[in-house]
Amino acid sequence: MQQMTPDAPHLQIQRTSVRSIIPRRAAPAPATPHDPAPSKLSYRVTRLWLTPIFRKALRIGIPLFALFAAVAWYLSDETRIAGLFEAAYEIRREVENRPEFRVNVLGIDGASEDVTEEVRAALALDLPISSFDLDLDALRGRLEALPPVRAADLRIQSGGYLAVRIDERVPAALWLTHEGLSIVDEEGHFVAGFGTRELDAPLPLLGGEGANLVVPEALDLIEAAEILGDRVHGLVRMGERRWDVVLTNGTRILLPEAGAPAALDRVLALHDVGEILSRDVTAVDLRNPGRLTVRLTDEAIDELQRMRALAAERSDEDQRG
């Protein structure tokens, strides 16, 4: 049996008091499980950032926008804009006036002396001049507008040399109209007025409306009539359909509309045999291919009538005798 000591009850009381003083710990609450799924906003931001276009827009678009805004702000001042244009103009003028860009010499090839002077006057260049101030297309058009120039070519070569190549129209005939006498080339283009330029050789004379449109045909007839030499005065276009060959003595050879060269050869053959063109003939008409008609001068007709009268008188005398 346990022996109770006098201090035992007191000790029991103390233990009871201490327990009542110390509070008991609360039991820990059960842990809430973690949800690994992100929020809707976080998901949308993550998806947007993973888009390549969005990332490029952030890396490139925002700096460009900032740069554009800065430039727009800088150019909002008219004084700054005027200063920029003035500075750019000065830089350009400094570059254009450099020696390697200046044209100092003008050379013209392929043109006669008279045409060369016309070309220089048409260009009207005050050398030296910057090559940037030369509009070659405009200068080419200005030269090709000159009557004696068929085509022109302009090139700027090294050493400040402007080379101009001229394809000149070659005078082929003289064309007589109501407005006067002019020089035309083989294509019938006007070259110059007669007397305004020196000719290297005499040119055949053409007359009549529309003669300039068939210059090659006229030149072929002139060449075919070379056997007559200087007796050929020229050709006249009749009704813009056919030709008349005019000789220096006034005789005319009326050629048909078709087959003119063959008809002219026929007349030349007759002249070679009987000197028909050297007689008192005003015209040899070949407009009808099947018949050749000769027109005599008034003197020749009178002489012919006199000879016929004499022949008739002799015939009467013979009959009486």
Short mmCIF file of C-alpha atoms in Angstrom, two decimals:
data_model
loop_
_atom_site.label_atom_id
_atom_site.label_comp_id
_atom_site.label_asym_id
_atom_site.label_seq_id
_atom_site.Cartn_x
_atom_site.Cartn_y
_atom_site.Cartn_z
CA MET A 1 0.00 0.00 0.00
CA GLN A 2 1.32 3.33 -1.05
CA GLN A 3 2.36 5.55 1.68
CA MET A 4 1.11 9.07 1.45
CA THR A 5 3.52 11.77 2.36
CA PRO A 6 2.41 14.98 3.80
CA ASP A 7 3.39 16.87 0.59
CA ALA A 8 1.56 14.65 -1.81
CA PRO A 9 -1.77 16.47 -1.88
CA HIS A 10 -0.02 19.76 -2.48
CA LEU A 11 1.88 18.35 -5.35
CA GLN A 12 -1.26 17.05 -6.94
CA ILE A 13 -2.85 20.42 -6.70
CA GLN A 14 0.10 22.08 -8.48
CA ARG A 15 0.00 19.73 -11.38
CA THR A 16 -3.62 20.41 -11.85
CA SER A 17 -3.07 24.16 -11.85
CA VAL A 18 -0.28 24.06 -14.42
CA ARG A 19 -2.35 22.13 -16.94
CA SER A 20 -5.17 24.53 -16.53
CA ILE A 21 -2.87 27.48 -17.24
CA ILE A 22 -1.13 26.15 -20.43
CA PRO A 23 -3.53 26.34 -23.42
CA ARG A 24 -3.93 23.43 -25.62
CA ARG A 25 -2.68 23.67 -29.27
CA ALA A 26 -5.38 23.76 -31.87
CA ALA A 27 -5.38 20.93 -34.33
CA PRO A 28 -3.97 21.99 -37.71
CA ALA A 29 -6.56 22.54 -40.46
CA PRO A 30 -6.46 20.11 -43.33
CA ALA A 31 -4.27 21.49 -46.28
CA THR A 32 -6.13 22.68 -49.43
CA PRO A 33 -4.88 20.84 -52.55
CA HIS A 34 -2.95 23.17 -55.15
CA ASP A 35 -4.70 23.73 -58.53
CA PRO A 36 -2.04 23.55 -61.33
CA ALA A 37 -4.37 25.17 -63.96
CA PRO A 38 -3.57 28.92 -64.64
CA SER A 39 -6.16 31.63 -64.59
CA LYS A 40 -7.96 32.77 -67.77
CA LEU A 41 -6.02 36.04 -67.92
CA SER A 42 -2.68 34.33 -67.42
CA TYR A 43 -3.58 31.79 -70.11
CA ARG A 44 -4.54 34.43 -72.64
CA VAL A 45 -1.41 36.50 -72.00
CA THR A 46 0.78 33.40 -72.35
CA ARG A 47 -0.90 32.40 -75.62
CA LEU A 48 -0.59 35.94 -76.97
CA TRP A 49 3.11 36.09 -76.15
CA LEU A 50 3.71 32.79 -77.91
CA THR A 51 2.30 34.31 -81.16
CA PRO A 52 5.23 35.30 -83.51
CA ILE A 53 3.36 38.28 -84.94
CA PHE A 54 2.73 39.69 -81.49
CA ARG A 55 6.39 39.34 -80.51
CA LYS A 56 7.51 41.03 -83.79
CA ALA A 57 5.00 43.79 -83.22
CA LEU A 58 6.48 44.44 -79.79
CA ARG A 59 10.10 44.28 -80.97
CA ILE A 60 9.64 46.21 -84.24
CA GLY A 61 6.32 48.00 -84.18
CA ILE A 62 6.81 49.89 -80.95
CA PRO A 63 10.28 51.24 -81.90
CA LEU A 64 8.97 52.22 -85.34
CA PHE A 65 5.99 53.96 -83.83
CA ALA A 66 8.26 55.82 -81.43
CA LEU A 67 10.58 56.78 -84.32
CA PHE A 68 7.64 57.92 -86.46
CA ALA A 69 6.27 59.97 -83.64
CA ALA A 70 9.65 61.60 -83.10
CA VAL A 71 10.04 62.39 -86.82
CA ALA A 72 6.50 63.75 -87.01
CA TRP A 73 7.17 65.97 -84.04
CA TYR A 74 10.44 67.19 -85.56
CA LEU A 75 8.84 67.93 -88.94
CA SER A 76 5.89 69.72 -87.41
CA ASP A 77 7.99 72.88 -87.44
CA GLU A 78 8.10 74.60 -90.87
CA THR A 79 11.45 76.18 -90.06
CA ARG A 80 13.04 72.78 -89.56
CA ILE A 81 11.53 71.52 -92.84
CA ALA A 82 12.89 74.50 -94.77
CA GLY A 83 16.30 73.93 -93.22
CA LEU A 84 16.29 70.28 -94.27
CA PHE A 85 15.39 71.13 -97.87
CA GLU A 86 18.07 73.80 -97.99
CA ALA A 87 20.70 71.44 -96.63
CA ALA A 88 19.70 68.73 -99.13
CA TYR A 89 19.84 71.23 -101.99
CA GLU A 90 23.30 72.38 -100.98
CA ILE A 91 24.55 68.81 -100.78
CA ARG A 92 23.13 68.07 -104.22
CA ARG A 93 24.69 71.18 -105.77
CA GLU A 94 28.06 70.29 -104.27
CA VAL A 95 27.86 66.82 -105.81
CA GLU A 96 26.64 68.08 -109.20
CA ASN A 97 29.37 70.70 -109.45
CA ARG A 98 32.18 68.24 -108.93
CA PRO A 99 34.62 68.20 -111.88
CA GLU A 100 33.91 64.57 -112.80
CA PHE A 101 30.24 65.42 -113.41
CA ARG A 102 30.78 68.50 -115.59
CA VAL A 103 30.47 68.58 -119.39
CA ASN A 104 33.09 70.79 -120.99
CA VAL A 105 33.24 69.77 -124.67
CA LEU A 106 30.55 69.29 -127.33
CA GLY A 107 31.30 67.11 -130.37
CA ILE A 108 28.97 66.74 -133.39
CA ASP A 109 29.51 63.94 -135.93
CA GLY A 110 27.68 62.91 -139.11
CA ALA A 111 26.38 66.36 -140.07
CA SER A 112 27.41 68.79 -142.78
CA GLU A 113 28.70 72.22 -141.92
CA ASP A 114 25.33 73.91 -142.34
CA VAL A 115 23.50 71.29 -140.30
CA THR A 116 26.19 71.40 -137.60
CA GLU A 117 25.49 75.08 -137.07
CA GLU A 118 21.75 74.36 -136.83
CA VAL A 119 22.42 71.63 -134.27
CA ARG A 120 24.58 73.92 -132.11
CA ALA A 121 21.92 76.62 -132.22
CA ALA A 122 19.18 74.14 -131.30
CA LEU A 123 21.13 72.73 -128.33
CA ALA A 124 22.01 76.22 -127.02
CA LEU A 125 24.31 74.81 -124.31
CA ASP A 126 26.33 77.14 -122.11
CA LEU A 127 29.40 75.02 -121.41
CA PRO A 128 30.72 73.99 -118.96
CA ILE A 129 27.54 72.55 -117.47
CA SER A 130 26.73 69.82 -114.96
CA SER A 131 25.64 66.53 -116.50
CA PHE A 132 22.75 66.47 -114.01
CA ASP A 133 21.35 69.58 -115.70
CA LEU A 134 21.24 67.89 -119.12
CA ASP A 135 18.00 66.21 -120.19
CA LEU A 136 19.28 64.06 -123.05
CA ASP A 137 15.81 62.91 -124.12
CA ALA A 138 14.59 66.49 -124.40
CA LEU A 139 17.70 67.51 -126.33
CA ARG A 140 17.27 64.54 -128.67
CA GLY A 141 13.69 65.53 -129.38
CA ARG A 142 14.79 69.09 -130.04
CA LEU A 143 17.36 67.94 -132.62
CA GLU A 144 15.04 65.47 -134.35
CA ALA A 145 12.55 68.29 -134.81
CA LEU A 146 15.02 69.98 -137.16
CA PRO A 147 14.04 69.34 -140.83
CA PRO A 148 17.49 68.11 -142.00
CA VAL A 149 17.91 65.66 -139.08
CA ARG A 150 16.49 62.15 -139.46
CA ALA A 151 17.71 60.89 -136.06
CA ALA A 152 20.05 62.00 -133.29
CA ASP A 153 21.95 60.20 -130.55
CA LEU A 154 23.47 61.95 -127.51
CA ARG A 155 25.87 60.35 -125.03
CA ILE A 156 27.95 61.75 -122.19
CA GLN A 157 31.42 60.19 -122.32
CA SER A 158 34.30 60.27 -119.89
CA GLY A 159 36.33 63.42 -119.65
CA GLY A 160 33.30 65.70 -119.80
CA TYR A 161 32.63 65.05 -123.51
CA LEU A 162 29.09 65.28 -124.92
CA ALA A 163 29.03 63.25 -128.15
CA VAL A 164 26.21 64.06 -130.60
CA ARG A 165 25.70 61.71 -133.56
CA ILE A 166 23.49 63.05 -136.36
CA ASP A 167 21.79 60.96 -139.05
CA GLU A 168 21.25 63.66 -141.66
CA ARG A 169 18.60 63.60 -144.36
CA VAL A 170 20.23 63.43 -147.79
CA PRO A 171 18.81 65.85 -150.40
CA ALA A 172 17.33 63.88 -153.28
CA ALA A 173 15.22 66.28 -155.34
CA LEU A 174 13.90 69.80 -155.71
CA TRP A 175 10.14 70.09 -155.25
CA LEU A 176 8.35 73.01 -156.87
CA THR A 177 4.96 74.01 -155.43
CA HIS A 178 2.87 77.16 -155.22
CA GLU A 179 4.76 78.04 -152.03
CA GLY A 180 8.14 77.90 -153.75
CA LEU A 181 11.07 75.59 -154.31
CA SER A 182 12.22 73.29 -151.52
CA ILE A 183 14.67 70.43 -151.04
CA VAL A 184 13.30 66.99 -150.13
CA ASP A 185 14.93 63.64 -149.37
CA GLU A 186 14.08 60.23 -150.83
CA GLU A 187 11.16 59.86 -148.41
CA GLY A 188 9.74 63.21 -149.44
CA HIS A 189 10.55 64.92 -146.14
CA PHE A 190 11.33 68.61 -146.26
CA VAL A 191 15.07 69.22 -145.79
CA ALA A 192 15.55 72.91 -146.42
CA GLY A 193 14.44 75.77 -148.58
CA PHE A 194 16.18 76.14 -151.91
CA GLY A 195 19.13 78.50 -151.64
CA THR A 196 19.45 78.14 -147.86
CA ARG A 197 22.14 75.49 -148.09
CA GLU A 198 24.84 74.49 -150.53
CA LEU A 199 24.22 71.38 -152.66
CA ASP A 200 26.97 68.96 -153.61
CA ALA A 201 25.41 68.20 -157.02
CA PRO A 202 22.44 69.30 -159.16
CA LEU A 203 19.15 67.71 -158.11
CA PRO A 204 16.25 66.62 -160.34
CA LEU A 205 13.27 68.96 -160.40
CA LEU A 206 9.83 67.67 -159.43
CA GLY A 207 6.58 69.59 -159.66
CA GLY A 208 2.94 69.17 -158.81
CA GLU A 209 0.93 68.33 -155.73
CA GLY A 210 1.81 65.00 -154.16
CA ALA A 211 5.12 64.70 -155.98
CA ASN A 212 6.94 64.49 -152.64
CA LEU A 213 4.99 61.34 -151.75
CA VAL A 214 6.42 59.32 -154.68
CA VAL A 215 10.00 60.57 -154.87
CA PRO A 216 11.50 57.05 -155.32
CA GLU A 217 9.28 56.50 -158.38
CA ALA A 218 10.34 59.84 -159.84
CA LEU A 219 14.02 59.07 -159.26
CA ASP A 220 13.63 55.77 -161.12
CA LEU A 221 12.17 57.63 -164.12
CA ILE A 222 14.98 60.20 -163.98
CA GLU A 223 17.52 57.39 -164.00
CA ALA A 224 15.78 55.71 -166.95
CA ALA A 225 15.91 58.98 -168.92
CA GLU A 226 19.65 59.48 -168.39
CA ILE A 227 20.16 58.74 -172.10
CA LEU A 228 18.68 62.17 -172.82
CA GLY A 229 21.30 63.85 -170.63
CA ASP A 230 20.68 67.51 -169.82
CA ARG A 231 17.61 67.64 -172.07
CA VAL A 232 15.43 66.45 -169.14
CA HIS A 233 14.15 69.51 -167.30
CA GLY A 234 12.09 67.67 -164.70
CA LEU A 235 8.99 65.68 -163.87
CA VAL A 236 5.50 66.98 -163.13
CA ARG A 237 2.96 65.03 -161.08
CA MET A 238 -0.42 65.21 -162.82
CA GLY A 239 -3.54 64.78 -160.71
CA GLU A 240 -1.48 62.96 -158.09
CA ARG A 241 -1.80 59.90 -160.35
CA ARG A 242 0.85 59.94 -163.08
CA TRP A 243 3.95 61.73 -164.42
CA ASP A 244 4.84 64.03 -167.28
CA VAL A 245 8.49 64.18 -168.33
CA VAL A 246 9.32 67.77 -169.34
CA LEU A 247 12.26 68.41 -171.66
CA THR A 248 14.24 71.64 -171.90
CA ASN A 249 12.76 72.43 -175.34
CA GLY A 250 9.25 72.29 -173.89
CA THR A 251 8.35 68.83 -175.16
CA ARG A 252 6.34 66.69 -172.76
CA ILE A 253 6.20 62.92 -172.52
CA LEU A 254 2.81 62.00 -171.05
CA LEU A 255 3.30 58.72 -169.19
CA PRO A 256 0.45 56.41 -168.17
CA GLU A 257 -0.61 55.85 -164.56
CA ALA A 258 0.56 52.23 -164.66
CA GLY A 259 3.67 50.98 -166.40
CA ALA A 260 5.35 54.37 -166.63
CA PRO A 261 8.94 53.01 -166.85
CA ALA A 262 8.06 50.69 -169.75
CA ALA A 263 6.28 53.49 -171.61
CA LEU A 264 9.27 55.78 -171.17
CA ASP A 265 11.58 53.08 -172.50
CA ARG A 266 9.36 52.84 -175.59
CA VAL A 267 9.68 56.56 -176.29
CA LEU A 268 13.43 56.47 -175.75
CA ALA A 269 13.70 53.59 -178.22
CA LEU A 270 11.78 55.62 -180.83
CA HIS A 271 14.02 58.57 -180.20
CA ASP A 272 17.10 56.42 -180.59
CA VAL A 273 15.84 55.31 -184.03
CA GLY A 274 14.17 58.43 -185.41
CA GLU A 275 15.16 61.33 -183.13
CA ILE A 276 11.47 61.88 -182.43
CA LEU A 277 12.15 64.11 -179.45
CA SER A 278 14.39 66.37 -181.53
CA ARG A 279 11.61 67.24 -183.96
CA ASP A 280 8.92 69.93 -183.71
CA VAL A 281 6.91 67.96 -181.19
CA THR A 282 5.11 69.45 -178.18
CA ALA A 283 3.99 66.18 -176.61
CA VAL A 284 4.28 62.45 -176.93
CA ASP A 285 1.16 60.95 -175.39
CA LEU A 286 1.40 57.40 -174.08
CA ARG A 287 -1.54 57.48 -171.67
CA ASN A 288 -3.29 54.97 -173.92
CA PRO A 289 -1.01 51.90 -173.84
CA GLY A 290 -2.28 50.72 -177.23
CA ARG A 291 -1.70 53.95 -179.11
CA LEU A 292 1.07 56.54 -179.27
CA THR A 293 -0.04 60.08 -180.08
CA VAL A 294 2.29 62.88 -181.15
CA ARG A 295 1.37 66.54 -180.92
CA LEU A 296 3.19 68.92 -183.26
CA THR A 297 4.04 72.57 -182.78
CA ASP A 298 2.04 75.23 -184.58
CA GLU A 299 4.91 75.84 -186.96
CA ALA A 300 5.17 72.15 -187.72
CA ILE A 301 1.42 71.97 -188.36
CA ASP A 302 1.59 74.94 -190.71
CA GLU A 303 4.53 73.40 -192.52
CA LEU A 304 2.73 70.08 -192.73
CA GLN A 305 -0.35 71.76 -194.18
CA ARG A 306 1.79 73.66 -196.71
CA MET A 307 3.52 70.46 -197.78
CA ARG A 308 0.17 68.72 -198.13
CA ALA A 309 -1.10 71.63 -200.26
CA LEU A 310 1.99 71.46 -202.49
CA ALA A 311 1.55 67.73 -202.84
CA ALA A 312 -2.08 68.23 -203.81
CA GLU A 313 -1.12 70.84 -206.45
CA ARG A 314 1.50 68.53 -207.95
CA SER A 315 -1.02 65.76 -208.04
CA ASP A 316 -3.46 67.99 -209.90
CA GLU A 317 -0.77 69.08 -212.40
CA ASP A 318 0.17 65.48 -213.02
CA GLN A 319 -3.41 64.62 -213.67
CA ARG A 320 -3.80 67.55 -216.11
CA GLY A 321 -0.58 66.71 -217.89
#
